mmCIF file of N, CA and C in Angstrom:
data_model
loop_
_atom_site.group_PDB
_atom_site.id
_atom_site.type_symbol
_atom_site.label_atom_id
_atom_site.label_comp_id
_atom_site.label_asym_id
_atom_site.label_seq_id
_atom_site.Cartn_x
_atom_site.Cartn_y
_atom_site.Cartn_z
ATOM 1 N N MET V 1 -84.743 -17.901 80.601
ATOM 2 C CA MET V 1 -84.167 -16.582 80.374
ATOM 3 C C MET V 1 -84.532 -15.621 81.499
ATOM 4 N N LYS V 2 -85.797 -15.691 81.969
ATOM 5 C CA LYS V 2 -86.223 -14.804 83.046
ATOM 6 C C LYS V 2 -85.469 -15.123 84.335
ATOM 7 N N GLN V 3 -85.192 -16.413 84.567
ATOM 8 C CA GLN V 3 -84.434 -16.778 85.768
ATOM 9 C C GLN V 3 -83.026 -16.215 85.694
ATOM 10 N N LEU V 4 -82.428 -16.248 84.519
ATOM 11 C CA LEU V 4 -81.091 -15.704 84.340
ATOM 12 C C LEU V 4 -81.087 -14.201 84.602
ATOM 13 N N GLN V 5 -82.137 -13.510 84.177
ATOM 14 C CA GLN V 5 -82.236 -12.066 84.410
ATOM 15 C C GLN V 5 -82.348 -11.766 85.907
ATOM 16 N N LYS V 6 -82.927 -12.672 86.681
ATOM 17 C CA LYS V 6 -83.030 -12.481 88.128
ATOM 18 C C LYS V 6 -81.708 -12.806 88.825
ATOM 19 N N ILE V 7 -80.988 -13.781 88.308
ATOM 20 C CA ILE V 7 -79.745 -14.230 88.937
ATOM 21 C C ILE V 7 -78.619 -13.227 88.724
ATOM 22 N N ILE V 8 -78.531 -12.633 87.549
ATOM 23 C CA ILE V 8 -77.423 -11.721 87.230
ATOM 24 C C ILE V 8 -77.362 -10.542 88.199
ATOM 25 N N PRO V 9 -78.455 -9.838 88.502
ATOM 26 C CA PRO V 9 -78.344 -8.727 89.462
ATOM 27 C C PRO V 9 -77.908 -9.194 90.850
ATOM 28 N N VAL V 10 -78.384 -10.355 91.287
ATOM 29 C CA VAL V 10 -77.985 -10.884 92.593
ATOM 30 C C VAL V 10 -76.492 -11.194 92.589
ATOM 31 N N ALA V 11 -76.008 -11.827 91.524
ATOM 32 C CA ALA V 11 -74.591 -12.145 91.411
ATOM 33 C C ALA V 11 -73.737 -10.876 91.415
ATOM 34 N N LEU V 12 -74.205 -9.836 90.738
ATOM 35 C CA LEU V 12 -73.464 -8.572 90.724
ATOM 36 C C LEU V 12 -73.405 -7.947 92.108
ATOM 37 N N VAL V 13 -74.504 -7.992 92.846
ATOM 38 C CA VAL V 13 -74.520 -7.452 94.206
ATOM 39 C C VAL V 13 -73.527 -8.204 95.085
ATOM 40 N N ILE V 14 -73.512 -9.531 94.975
ATOM 41 C CA ILE V 14 -72.576 -10.339 95.762
ATOM 42 C C ILE V 14 -71.139 -10.006 95.380
ATOM 43 N N LEU V 15 -70.878 -9.883 94.085
ATOM 44 C CA LEU V 15 -69.538 -9.559 93.613
ATOM 45 C C LEU V 15 -69.088 -8.190 94.128
ATOM 46 N N VAL V 16 -69.940 -7.195 94.051
ATOM 47 C CA VAL V 16 -69.601 -5.849 94.515
ATOM 48 C C VAL V 16 -69.395 -5.847 96.027
ATOM 49 N N ALA V 17 -70.255 -6.538 96.766
ATOM 50 C CA ALA V 17 -70.131 -6.590 98.225
ATOM 51 C C ALA V 17 -68.827 -7.272 98.624
ATOM 52 N N THR V 18 -68.477 -8.356 97.956
ATOM 53 C CA THR V 18 -67.238 -9.070 98.255
ATOM 54 C C THR V 18 -66.039 -8.191 97.926
ATOM 55 N N HIS V 19 -66.068 -7.530 96.777
ATOM 56 C CA HIS V 19 -64.969 -6.650 96.378
ATOM 57 C C HIS V 19 -64.814 -5.504 97.373
ATOM 58 N N SER V 20 -65.914 -4.919 97.824
ATOM 59 C CA SER V 20 -65.866 -3.813 98.784
ATOM 60 C C SER V 20 -65.279 -4.276 100.102
ATOM 61 N N ARG V 21 -65.661 -5.485 100.552
ATOM 62 C CA ARG V 21 -65.150 -6.001 101.814
ATOM 63 C C ARG V 21 -63.653 -6.242 101.712
ATOM 64 N N VAL V 22 -63.185 -6.789 100.610
ATOM 65 C CA VAL V 22 -61.757 -7.038 100.425
ATOM 66 C C VAL V 22 -61.008 -5.711 100.383
ATOM 67 N N GLN V 23 -61.548 -4.722 99.673
ATOM 68 C CA GLN V 23 -60.895 -3.417 99.618
ATOM 69 C C GLN V 23 -60.827 -2.783 101.004
ATOM 70 N N ALA V 24 -61.877 -2.932 101.806
ATOM 71 C CA ALA V 24 -61.910 -2.331 103.131
ATOM 72 C C ALA V 24 -60.883 -2.968 104.053
ATOM 73 N N GLN V 25 -60.412 -4.190 103.740
ATOM 74 C CA GLN V 25 -59.477 -4.883 104.600
ATOM 75 C C GLN V 25 -58.031 -4.738 104.139
ATOM 76 N N THR V 26 -57.725 -3.736 103.380
ATOM 77 C CA THR V 26 -56.338 -3.543 102.987
ATOM 78 C C THR V 26 -55.628 -2.764 104.087
ATOM 79 N N TYR V 27 -54.377 -3.118 104.318
ATOM 80 C CA TYR V 27 -53.582 -2.444 105.338
ATOM 81 C C TYR V 27 -52.282 -1.988 104.710
ATOM 82 N N ASP V 28 -51.863 -0.839 105.101
ATOM 83 C CA ASP V 28 -50.564 -0.329 104.686
ATOM 84 C C ASP V 28 -49.555 -0.849 105.706
ATOM 85 N N SER V 29 -48.804 -1.883 105.332
ATOM 86 C CA SER V 29 -47.896 -2.513 106.287
ATOM 87 C C SER V 29 -46.803 -1.566 106.772
ATOM 88 N N THR V 30 -46.572 -0.454 106.061
ATOM 89 C CA THR V 30 -45.579 0.502 106.550
ATOM 90 C C THR V 30 -46.059 1.166 107.841
ATOM 91 N N LEU V 31 -47.373 1.087 108.107
ATOM 92 C CA LEU V 31 -47.884 1.615 109.380
ATOM 93 C C LEU V 31 -47.355 0.838 110.577
ATOM 94 N N LEU V 32 -46.890 -0.395 110.350
ATOM 95 C CA LEU V 32 -46.326 -1.195 111.440
ATOM 96 C C LEU V 32 -45.005 -0.626 111.945
ATOM 97 N N VAL V 33 -44.269 0.046 111.072
ATOM 98 C CA VAL V 33 -42.938 0.534 111.435
ATOM 99 C C VAL V 33 -43.060 1.513 112.599
ATOM 100 N N GLY V 34 -42.308 1.207 113.658
ATOM 101 C CA GLY V 34 -42.327 2.028 114.864
ATOM 102 C C GLY V 34 -42.385 1.140 116.096
ATOM 103 N N THR V 35 -42.629 1.765 117.226
ATOM 104 C CA THR V 35 -42.675 1.045 118.493
ATOM 105 C C THR V 35 -44.099 1.022 119.014
ATOM 106 N N TRP V 36 -44.531 -0.176 119.416
ATOM 107 C CA TRP V 36 -45.891 -0.420 119.886
ATOM 108 C C TRP V 36 -45.851 -0.969 121.306
ATOM 109 N N HIS V 37 -46.721 -0.455 122.146
ATOM 110 C CA HIS V 37 -46.832 -0.874 123.548
ATOM 111 C C HIS V 37 -48.119 -1.663 123.725
ATOM 112 N N VAL V 38 -48.041 -2.796 124.414
ATOM 113 C CA VAL V 38 -49.242 -3.582 124.685
ATOM 114 C C VAL V 38 -50.094 -2.822 125.701
ATOM 115 N N ASP V 39 -51.351 -2.593 125.358
ATOM 116 C CA ASP V 39 -52.317 -1.931 126.246
ATOM 117 C C ASP V 39 -53.080 -3.031 126.982
ATOM 118 N N PHE V 40 -52.727 -3.244 128.244
ATOM 119 C CA PHE V 40 -53.283 -4.361 129.005
ATOM 120 C C PHE V 40 -54.805 -4.284 129.116
ATOM 121 N N GLN V 41 -55.335 -3.148 129.529
ATOM 122 C CA GLN V 41 -56.784 -3.057 129.746
ATOM 123 C C GLN V 41 -57.562 -3.249 128.450
ATOM 124 N N ALA V 42 -57.074 -2.669 127.371
ATOM 125 C CA ALA V 42 -57.740 -2.853 126.074
ATOM 126 C C ALA V 42 -57.646 -4.308 125.623
ATOM 127 N N THR V 43 -56.535 -4.989 125.954
ATOM 128 C CA THR V 43 -56.388 -6.406 125.630
ATOM 129 C C THR V 43 -57.383 -7.233 126.427
ATOM 130 N N VAL V 44 -57.533 -6.939 127.695
ATOM 131 C CA VAL V 44 -58.516 -7.646 128.531
ATOM 132 C C VAL V 44 -59.927 -7.421 127.987
ATOM 133 N N ASP V 45 -60.206 -6.216 127.548
ATOM 134 C CA ASP V 45 -61.537 -5.901 127.008
ATOM 135 C C ASP V 45 -61.853 -6.717 125.748
ATOM 136 N N LEU V 46 -60.837 -7.224 125.066
ATOM 137 C CA LEU V 46 -61.036 -8.018 123.849
ATOM 138 C C LEU V 46 -61.228 -9.513 124.137
ATOM 139 N N MET V 47 -61.129 -9.903 125.390
ATOM 140 C CA MET V 47 -61.250 -11.323 125.747
ATOM 141 C C MET V 47 -62.667 -11.826 125.494
ATOM 142 N N SER V 48 -62.763 -13.091 125.111
ATOM 143 C CA SER V 48 -64.081 -13.729 124.989
ATOM 144 C C SER V 48 -64.639 -13.933 126.403
ATOM 145 N N ASP V 49 -65.918 -14.236 126.499
ATOM 146 C CA ASP V 49 -66.531 -14.474 127.809
ATOM 147 C C ASP V 49 -65.837 -15.618 128.535
ATOM 148 N N ALA V 50 -65.533 -16.692 127.813
ATOM 149 C CA ALA V 50 -64.885 -17.858 128.437
ATOM 150 C C ALA V 50 -63.480 -17.497 128.937
ATOM 151 N N GLN V 51 -62.745 -16.726 128.146
ATOM 152 C CA GLN V 51 -61.406 -16.306 128.571
ATOM 153 C C GLN V 51 -61.495 -15.384 129.787
ATOM 154 N N ARG V 52 -62.512 -14.539 129.788
ATOM 155 C CA ARG V 52 -62.674 -13.606 130.913
ATOM 156 C C ARG V 52 -63.000 -14.356 132.201
ATOM 157 N N VAL V 53 -63.830 -15.381 132.108
ATOM 158 C CA VAL V 53 -64.148 -16.199 133.284
ATOM 159 C C VAL V 53 -62.870 -16.854 133.806
ATOM 160 N N GLN V 54 -62.064 -17.377 132.879
ATOM 161 C CA GLN V 54 -60.806 -18.015 133.267
ATOM 162 C C GLN V 54 -59.869 -16.991 133.926
ATOM 163 N N TYR V 55 -59.774 -15.807 133.337
ATOM 164 C CA TYR V 55 -58.929 -14.752 133.899
ATOM 165 C C TYR V 55 -59.430 -14.325 135.277
ATOM 166 N N ASP V 56 -60.730 -14.121 135.395
ATOM 167 C CA ASP V 56 -61.305 -13.685 136.664
ATOM 168 C C ASP V 56 -61.155 -14.732 137.770
ATOM 169 N N SER V 57 -60.980 -15.998 137.388
ATOM 170 C CA SER V 57 -60.823 -17.052 138.392
ATOM 171 C C SER V 57 -59.407 -17.101 138.974
ATOM 172 N N LEU V 58 -58.469 -16.371 138.360
ATOM 173 C CA LEU V 58 -57.101 -16.326 138.873
ATOM 174 C C LEU V 58 -57.043 -15.491 140.145
ATOM 175 N N ASP V 59 -56.108 -15.823 141.018
ATOM 176 C CA ASP V 59 -55.957 -15.019 142.240
ATOM 177 C C ASP V 59 -55.387 -13.650 141.881
ATOM 178 N N ALA V 60 -55.519 -12.712 142.791
ATOM 179 C CA ALA V 60 -55.122 -11.323 142.538
ATOM 180 C C ALA V 60 -53.641 -11.207 142.184
ATOM 181 N N THR V 61 -52.790 -11.999 142.830
ATOM 182 C CA THR V 61 -51.353 -11.937 142.549
ATOM 183 C C THR V 61 -51.071 -12.347 141.105
ATOM 184 N N SER V 62 -51.709 -13.417 140.635
ATOM 185 C CA SER V 62 -51.510 -13.869 139.254
ATOM 186 C C SER V 62 -51.999 -12.818 138.263
ATOM 187 N N GLN V 63 -53.131 -12.203 138.553
ATOM 188 C CA GLN V 63 -53.652 -11.144 137.673
ATOM 189 C C GLN V 63 -52.694 -9.963 137.627
ATOM 190 N N GLN V 64 -52.139 -9.591 138.774
ATOM 191 C CA GLN V 64 -51.197 -8.466 138.819
ATOM 192 C C GLN V 64 -49.921 -8.787 138.049
ATOM 193 N N GLN V 65 -49.453 -10.037 138.151
ATOM 194 C CA GLN V 65 -48.257 -10.441 137.409
ATOM 195 C C GLN V 65 -48.504 -10.396 135.900
ATOM 196 N N MET V 66 -49.679 -10.862 135.471
ATOM 197 C CA MET V 66 -50.020 -10.805 134.043
ATOM 198 C C MET V 66 -50.087 -9.363 133.566
ATOM 199 N N GLU V 67 -50.713 -8.517 134.368
ATOM 200 C CA GLU V 67 -50.825 -7.109 133.993
ATOM 201 C C GLU V 67 -49.448 -6.468 133.876
ATOM 202 N N ALA V 68 -48.575 -6.727 134.844
ATOM 203 C CA ALA V 68 -47.232 -6.151 134.810
ATOM 204 C C ALA V 68 -46.449 -6.675 133.609
ATOM 205 N N GLN V 69 -46.596 -7.964 133.317
ATOM 206 C CA GLN V 69 -45.873 -8.555 132.191
ATOM 207 C C GLN V 69 -46.346 -7.968 130.865
ATOM 208 N N LEU V 70 -47.662 -7.891 130.666
ATOM 209 C CA LEU V 70 -48.167 -7.351 129.399
ATOM 210 C C LEU V 70 -47.913 -5.858 129.278
ATOM 211 N N ASN V 71 -48.099 -5.102 130.364
ATOM 212 C CA ASN V 71 -47.855 -3.661 130.307
ATOM 213 C C ASN V 71 -46.391 -3.339 130.043
ATOM 214 N N GLY V 72 -45.500 -4.287 130.313
ATOM 215 C CA GLY V 72 -44.081 -4.070 130.080
ATOM 216 C C GLY V 72 -43.607 -4.537 128.718
ATOM 217 N N GLN V 73 -44.517 -4.951 127.842
ATOM 218 C CA GLN V 73 -44.121 -5.468 126.528
ATOM 219 C C GLN V 73 -44.213 -4.401 125.448
ATOM 220 N N TYR V 74 -43.166 -4.373 124.628
ATOM 221 C CA TYR V 74 -43.088 -3.474 123.481
ATOM 222 C C TYR V 74 -42.676 -4.278 122.257
ATOM 223 N N PHE V 75 -43.151 -3.865 121.120
ATOM 224 C CA PHE V 75 -42.719 -4.432 119.846
ATOM 225 C C PHE V 75 -42.227 -3.278 118.989
ATOM 226 N N THR V 76 -41.012 -3.402 118.476
ATOM 227 C CA THR V 76 -40.465 -2.396 117.571
ATOM 228 C C THR V 76 -40.281 -3.052 116.204
ATOM 229 N N PHE V 77 -40.936 -2.485 115.200
ATOM 230 C CA PHE V 77 -40.863 -2.983 113.819
ATOM 231 C C PHE V 77 -40.059 -1.989 112.995
ATOM 232 N N THR V 78 -39.098 -2.509 112.224
ATOM 233 C CA THR V 78 -38.267 -1.641 111.395
ATOM 234 C C THR V 78 -38.627 -1.822 109.917
ATOM 235 N N GLU V 79 -38.198 -0.867 109.099
ATOM 236 C CA GLU V 79 -38.510 -0.890 107.666
ATOM 237 C C GLU V 79 -37.906 -2.091 106.944
ATOM 238 N N ASP V 80 -36.810 -2.628 107.472
ATOM 239 C CA ASP V 80 -36.160 -3.778 106.829
ATOM 240 C C ASP V 80 -36.771 -5.107 107.272
ATOM 241 N N GLN V 81 -37.972 -5.044 107.794
ATOM 242 C CA GLN V 81 -38.776 -6.192 108.214
ATOM 243 C C GLN V 81 -38.117 -6.999 109.332
ATOM 244 N N ARG V 82 -37.472 -6.297 110.223
ATOM 245 C CA ARG V 82 -36.964 -6.873 111.464
ATOM 246 C C ARG V 82 -37.821 -6.336 112.597
ATOM 247 N N PHE V 83 -37.868 -7.060 113.691
ATOM 248 C CA PHE V 83 -38.598 -6.590 114.860
ATOM 249 C C PHE V 83 -37.866 -7.012 116.112
ATOM 250 N N GLU V 84 -38.246 -6.375 117.195
ATOM 251 C CA GLU V 84 -37.727 -6.751 118.498
ATOM 252 C C GLU V 84 -38.890 -6.701 119.473
ATOM 253 N N ALA V 85 -39.134 -7.819 120.133
ATOM 254 C CA ALA V 85 -40.122 -7.877 121.199
ATOM 255 C C ALA V 85 -39.358 -7.665 122.495
ATOM 256 N N SER V 86 -39.769 -6.692 123.290
ATOM 257 C CA SER V 86 -39.014 -6.329 124.487
ATOM 258 C C SER V 86 -39.893 -6.340 125.720
ATOM 259 N N THR V 87 -39.280 -6.747 126.812
ATOM 260 C CA THR V 87 -39.870 -6.577 128.135
ATOM 261 C C THR V 87 -38.923 -5.648 128.881
ATOM 262 N N THR V 88 -39.197 -5.405 130.130
ATOM 263 C CA THR V 88 -38.329 -4.513 130.895
ATOM 264 C C THR V 88 -36.924 -5.087 131.053
ATOM 265 N N SER V 89 -36.768 -6.419 130.912
ATOM 266 C CA SER V 89 -35.452 -7.017 131.154
ATOM 267 C C SER V 89 -34.872 -7.788 129.967
ATOM 268 N N THR V 90 -35.655 -8.101 128.951
ATOM 269 C CA THR V 90 -35.188 -8.969 127.871
ATOM 270 C C THR V 90 -35.690 -8.475 126.518
ATOM 271 N N SER V 91 -34.892 -8.750 125.475
ATOM 272 C CA SER V 91 -35.301 -8.434 124.104
ATOM 273 C C SER V 91 -35.197 -9.695 123.261
ATOM 274 N N TYR V 92 -36.152 -9.873 122.364
ATOM 275 C CA TYR V 92 -36.185 -11.024 121.474
ATOM 276 C C TYR V 92 -36.285 -10.527 120.040
ATOM 277 N N PRO V 93 -35.199 -10.623 119.258
ATOM 278 C CA PRO V 93 -35.231 -10.147 117.870
ATOM 279 C C PRO V 93 -35.796 -11.197 116.920
ATOM 280 N N GLY V 94 -36.227 -10.704 115.748
ATOM 281 C CA GLY V 94 -36.721 -11.603 114.725
ATOM 282 C C GLY V 94 -37.069 -10.856 113.455
ATOM 283 N N ALA V 95 -37.776 -11.549 112.574
ATOM 284 C CA ALA V 95 -38.198 -10.981 111.293
ATOM 285 C C ALA V 95 -39.727 -10.976 111.234
ATOM 286 N N TRP V 96 -40.274 -9.983 110.523
ATOM 287 C CA TRP V 96 -41.729 -9.914 110.368
ATOM 288 C C TRP V 96 -42.082 -9.804 108.899
ATOM 289 N N GLN V 97 -43.295 -10.246 108.588
ATOM 290 C CA GLN V 97 -43.842 -10.046 107.247
ATOM 291 C C GLN V 97 -45.356 -10.056 107.346
ATOM 292 N N VAL V 98 -45.989 -9.345 106.438
ATOM 293 C CA VAL V 98 -47.445 -9.340 106.350
ATOM 294 C C VAL V 98 -47.820 -10.132 105.110
ATOM 295 N N GLU V 99 -48.610 -11.179 105.315
ATOM 296 C CA GLU V 99 -49.072 -11.996 104.202
ATOM 297 C C GLU V 99 -50.294 -11.358 103.558
ATOM 298 N N THR V 100 -50.617 -11.789 102.351
ATOM 299 C CA THR V 100 -51.768 -11.235 101.639
ATOM 300 C C THR V 100 -53.083 -11.542 102.353
ATOM 301 N N THR V 101 -53.064 -12.481 103.280
ATOM 302 C CA THR V 101 -54.264 -12.826 104.047
ATOM 303 C C THR V 101 -54.406 -11.957 105.284
ATOM 304 N N PHE V 102 -53.623 -10.875 105.358
ATOM 305 C CA PHE V 102 -53.620 -9.945 106.485
ATOM 306 C C PHE V 102 -53.164 -10.608 107.771
ATOM 307 N N HIS V 103 -52.265 -11.567 107.621
ATOM 308 C CA HIS V 103 -51.647 -12.190 108.779
ATOM 309 C C HIS V 103 -50.255 -11.602 108.953
ATOM 310 N N LEU V 104 -49.957 -11.246 110.180
ATOM 311 C CA LEU V 104 -48.622 -10.796 110.539
ATOM 312 C C LEU V 104 -47.880 -12.018 111.057
ATOM 313 N N VAL V 105 -46.777 -12.353 110.411
ATOM 314 C CA VAL V 105 -45.980 -13.502 110.821
ATOM 315 C C VAL V 105 -44.718 -12.974 111.501
ATOM 316 N N LEU V 106 -44.546 -13.364 112.759
ATOM 317 C CA LEU V 106 -43.365 -12.995 113.525
ATOM 318 C C LEU V 106 -42.525 -14.253 113.703
ATOM 319 N N THR V 107 -41.315 -14.238 113.179
ATOM 320 C CA THR V 107 -40.416 -15.381 113.315
ATOM 321 C C THR V 107 -39.218 -14.925 114.136
ATOM 322 N N TYR V 108 -39.141 -15.436 115.344
ATOM 323 C CA TYR V 108 -38.045 -15.069 116.238
ATOM 324 C C TYR V 108 -36.755 -15.722 115.769
ATOM 325 N N ASP V 109 -35.635 -15.058 116.012
ATOM 326 C CA ASP V 109 -34.336 -15.576 115.585
ATOM 327 C C ASP V 109 -34.056 -16.963 116.155
ATOM 328 N N GLN V 110 -34.589 -17.288 117.326
ATOM 329 C CA GLN V 110 -34.355 -18.615 117.899
ATOM 330 C C GLN V 110 -35.278 -19.659 117.295
ATOM 331 N N GLY V 111 -36.168 -19.274 116.351
ATOM 332 C CA GLY V 111 -36.938 -20.255 115.593
ATOM 333 C C GLY V 111 -38.440 -20.260 115.800
ATOM 334 N N ALA V 112 -38.937 -19.786 116.911
ATOM 335 C CA ALA V 112 -40.386 -19.795 117.158
ATOM 336 C C ALA V 112 -41.083 -18.838 116.193
ATOM 337 N N ALA V 113 -42.238 -19.263 115.684
ATOM 338 C CA ALA V 113 -42.996 -18.428 114.743
ATOM 339 C C ALA V 113 -44.423 -18.271 115.243
ATOM 340 N N PHE V 114 -44.947 -17.077 115.088
ATOM 341 C CA PHE V 114 -46.312 -16.758 115.492
ATOM 342 C C PHE V 114 -47.029 -16.141 114.297
ATOM 343 N N ARG V 115 -48.254 -16.563 114.050
ATOM 344 C CA ARG V 115 -49.073 -15.991 112.974
ATOM 345 C C ARG V 115 -50.271 -15.331 113.665
ATOM 346 N N GLN V 116 -50.459 -14.056 113.359
ATOM 347 C CA GLN V 116 -51.530 -13.290 113.973
ATOM 348 C C GLN V 116 -52.294 -12.528 112.900
ATOM 349 N N LYS V 117 -53.606 -12.565 113.004
ATOM 350 C CA LYS V 117 -54.450 -11.834 112.052
ATOM 351 C C LYS V 117 -54.497 -10.368 112.467
ATOM 352 N N ILE V 118 -54.265 -9.495 111.512
ATOM 353 C CA ILE V 118 -54.373 -8.067 111.777
ATOM 354 C C ILE V 118 -55.863 -7.706 111.731
ATOM 355 N N GLU V 119 -56.413 -7.357 112.870
ATOM 356 C CA GLU V 119 -57.823 -6.965 112.918
ATOM 357 C C GLU V 119 -57.992 -5.462 112.776
ATOM 358 N N GLN V 120 -56.990 -4.717 113.217
ATOM 359 C CA GLN V 120 -57.026 -3.258 113.063
ATOM 360 C C GLN V 120 -55.594 -2.761 112.977
ATOM 361 N N LEU V 121 -55.354 -1.870 112.059
ATOM 362 C CA LEU V 121 -54.050 -1.231 111.926
ATOM 363 C C LEU V 121 -54.263 0.172 111.388
ATOM 364 N N ASP V 122 -53.887 1.134 112.206
ATOM 365 C CA ASP V 122 -53.872 2.518 111.752
ATOM 366 C C ASP V 122 -52.664 3.185 112.404
ATOM 367 N N SER V 123 -52.558 4.475 112.320
ATOM 368 C CA SER V 123 -51.351 5.146 112.809
ATOM 369 C C SER V 123 -51.220 5.138 114.326
ATOM 370 N N HIS V 124 -52.267 4.723 115.055
ATOM 371 C CA HIS V 124 -52.226 4.720 116.522
ATOM 372 C C HIS V 124 -52.502 3.363 117.150
ATOM 373 N N THR V 125 -53.206 2.478 116.441
ATOM 374 C CA THR V 125 -53.706 1.242 117.039
ATOM 375 C C THR V 125 -53.385 0.029 116.174
ATOM 376 N N LEU V 126 -52.979 -1.045 116.841
ATOM 377 C CA LEU V 126 -52.762 -2.333 116.206
ATOM 378 C C LEU V 126 -53.463 -3.380 117.065
ATOM 379 N N VAL V 127 -54.403 -4.107 116.459
ATOM 380 C CA VAL V 127 -55.093 -5.193 117.159
ATOM 381 C C VAL V 127 -54.784 -6.477 116.411
ATOM 382 N N LEU V 128 -54.249 -7.446 117.151
ATOM 383 C CA LEU V 128 -53.859 -8.726 116.579
ATOM 384 C C LEU V 128 -54.647 -9.857 117.232
ATOM 385 N N GLN V 129 -55.015 -10.832 116.427
ATOM 386 C CA GLN V 129 -55.651 -12.044 116.927
ATOM 387 C C GLN V 129 -54.705 -13.204 116.646
ATOM 388 N N VAL V 130 -54.382 -13.959 117.688
ATOM 389 C CA VAL V 130 -53.479 -15.100 117.528
ATOM 390 C C VAL V 130 -54.163 -16.151 116.668
ATOM 391 N N VAL V 131 -53.474 -16.567 115.613
ATOM 392 C CA VAL V 131 -53.973 -17.611 114.723
ATOM 393 C C VAL V 131 -53.173 -18.887 114.945
ATOM 394 N N GLU V 132 -51.861 -18.729 115.042
ATOM 395 C CA GLU V 132 -50.960 -19.864 115.177
ATOM 396 C C GLU V 132 -49.830 -19.467 116.110
ATOM 397 N N ALA V 133 -49.642 -20.272 117.163
ATOM 398 C CA ALA V 133 -48.570 -19.991 118.111
ATOM 399 C C ALA V 133 -48.082 -21.298 118.712
ATOM 400 N N PRO V 134 -46.807 -21.344 119.107
ATOM 401 C CA PRO V 134 -46.292 -22.565 119.724
ATOM 402 C C PRO V 134 -47.080 -22.969 120.973
ATOM 403 N N ASN V 135 -47.546 -21.985 121.740
ATOM 404 C CA ASN V 135 -48.323 -22.264 122.946
ATOM 405 C C ASN V 135 -49.765 -21.828 122.695
ATOM 406 N N SER V 136 -50.580 -22.739 122.190
ATOM 407 C CA SER V 136 -51.956 -22.384 121.838
ATOM 408 C C SER V 136 -52.875 -22.325 123.056
ATOM 409 N N GLU V 137 -52.330 -22.566 124.234
ATOM 410 C CA GLU V 137 -53.121 -22.503 125.462
ATOM 411 C C GLU V 137 -53.108 -21.097 126.065
ATOM 412 N N ALA V 138 -52.616 -20.132 125.344
ATOM 413 C CA ALA V 138 -52.505 -18.775 125.870
ATOM 414 C C ALA V 138 -53.867 -18.230 126.276
ATOM 415 N N LEU V 139 -53.889 -17.491 127.363
ATOM 416 C CA LEU V 139 -55.124 -16.909 127.865
ATOM 417 C C LEU V 139 -55.585 -15.750 126.985
ATOM 418 N N PHE V 140 -54.645 -15.003 126.460
ATOM 419 C CA PHE V 140 -54.976 -13.843 125.635
ATOM 420 C C PHE V 140 -54.873 -14.223 124.164
ATOM 421 N N HIS V 141 -55.988 -14.205 123.465
ATOM 422 C CA HIS V 141 -56.008 -14.538 122.044
ATOM 423 C C HIS V 141 -55.963 -13.287 121.172
ATOM 424 N N HIS V 142 -56.106 -12.130 121.796
ATOM 425 C CA HIS V 142 -56.000 -10.851 121.103
ATOM 426 C C HIS V 142 -54.980 -9.985 121.854
ATOM 427 N N LEU V 143 -54.304 -9.147 121.123
ATOM 428 C CA LEU V 143 -53.445 -8.136 121.715
ATOM 429 C C LEU V 143 -53.828 -6.787 121.142
ATOM 430 N N HIS V 144 -53.975 -5.824 122.019
ATOM 431 C CA HIS V 144 -54.258 -4.441 121.616
ATOM 432 C C HIS V 144 -52.997 -3.644 121.913
ATOM 433 N N LEU V 145 -52.432 -3.042 120.858
ATOM 434 C CA LEU V 145 -51.194 -2.277 121.013
ATOM 435 C C LEU V 145 -51.431 -0.836 120.596
ATOM 436 N N THR V 146 -50.687 0.057 121.238
ATOM 437 C CA THR V 146 -50.765 1.486 120.948
ATOM 438 C C THR V 146 -49.386 1.942 120.498
ATOM 439 N N LYS V 147 -49.349 2.717 119.432
ATOM 440 C CA LYS V 147 -48.064 3.191 118.897
ATOM 441 C C LYS V 147 -47.510 4.286 119.795
ATOM 442 N N THR V 148 -46.225 4.135 120.155
ATOM 443 C CA THR V 148 -45.589 5.129 121.004
ATOM 444 C C THR V 148 -44.596 5.992 120.246
ATOM 445 N N LYS V 149 -44.021 5.453 119.159
ATOM 446 C CA LYS V 149 -43.050 6.223 118.343
ATOM 447 C C LYS V 149 -43.263 5.862 116.891
#
């Protein structure tokens, strides 16, 4: 009986801590609606040490091309759960949804699907971690986006 009296408070603390953590990770998916610009420097700052070593080993021209490509990327999310990924020259439409696991699933109209964990979402910032992508060899496993509209 005394052991049970010791276990119950510990179990309650674990239950409350778990519930608080789950509550803290709720996102209002309507915050996604709008246009988001990839912030290259903030994305680089999110790289792991190994990814940073790999990035730093690239020649200056390759680094500049990556920077120009990422800085030119925009994502526009609409209320009807459609999105458009845009560069300066091309647009790729698709559908989006947020799963209960806080994963943002982007399914492009041509069939490719990407699953990304929402690490931060507020009215100004969106941070995504790639969970599942057709090209898992990508150098950037996180994207930091800033809302523009």
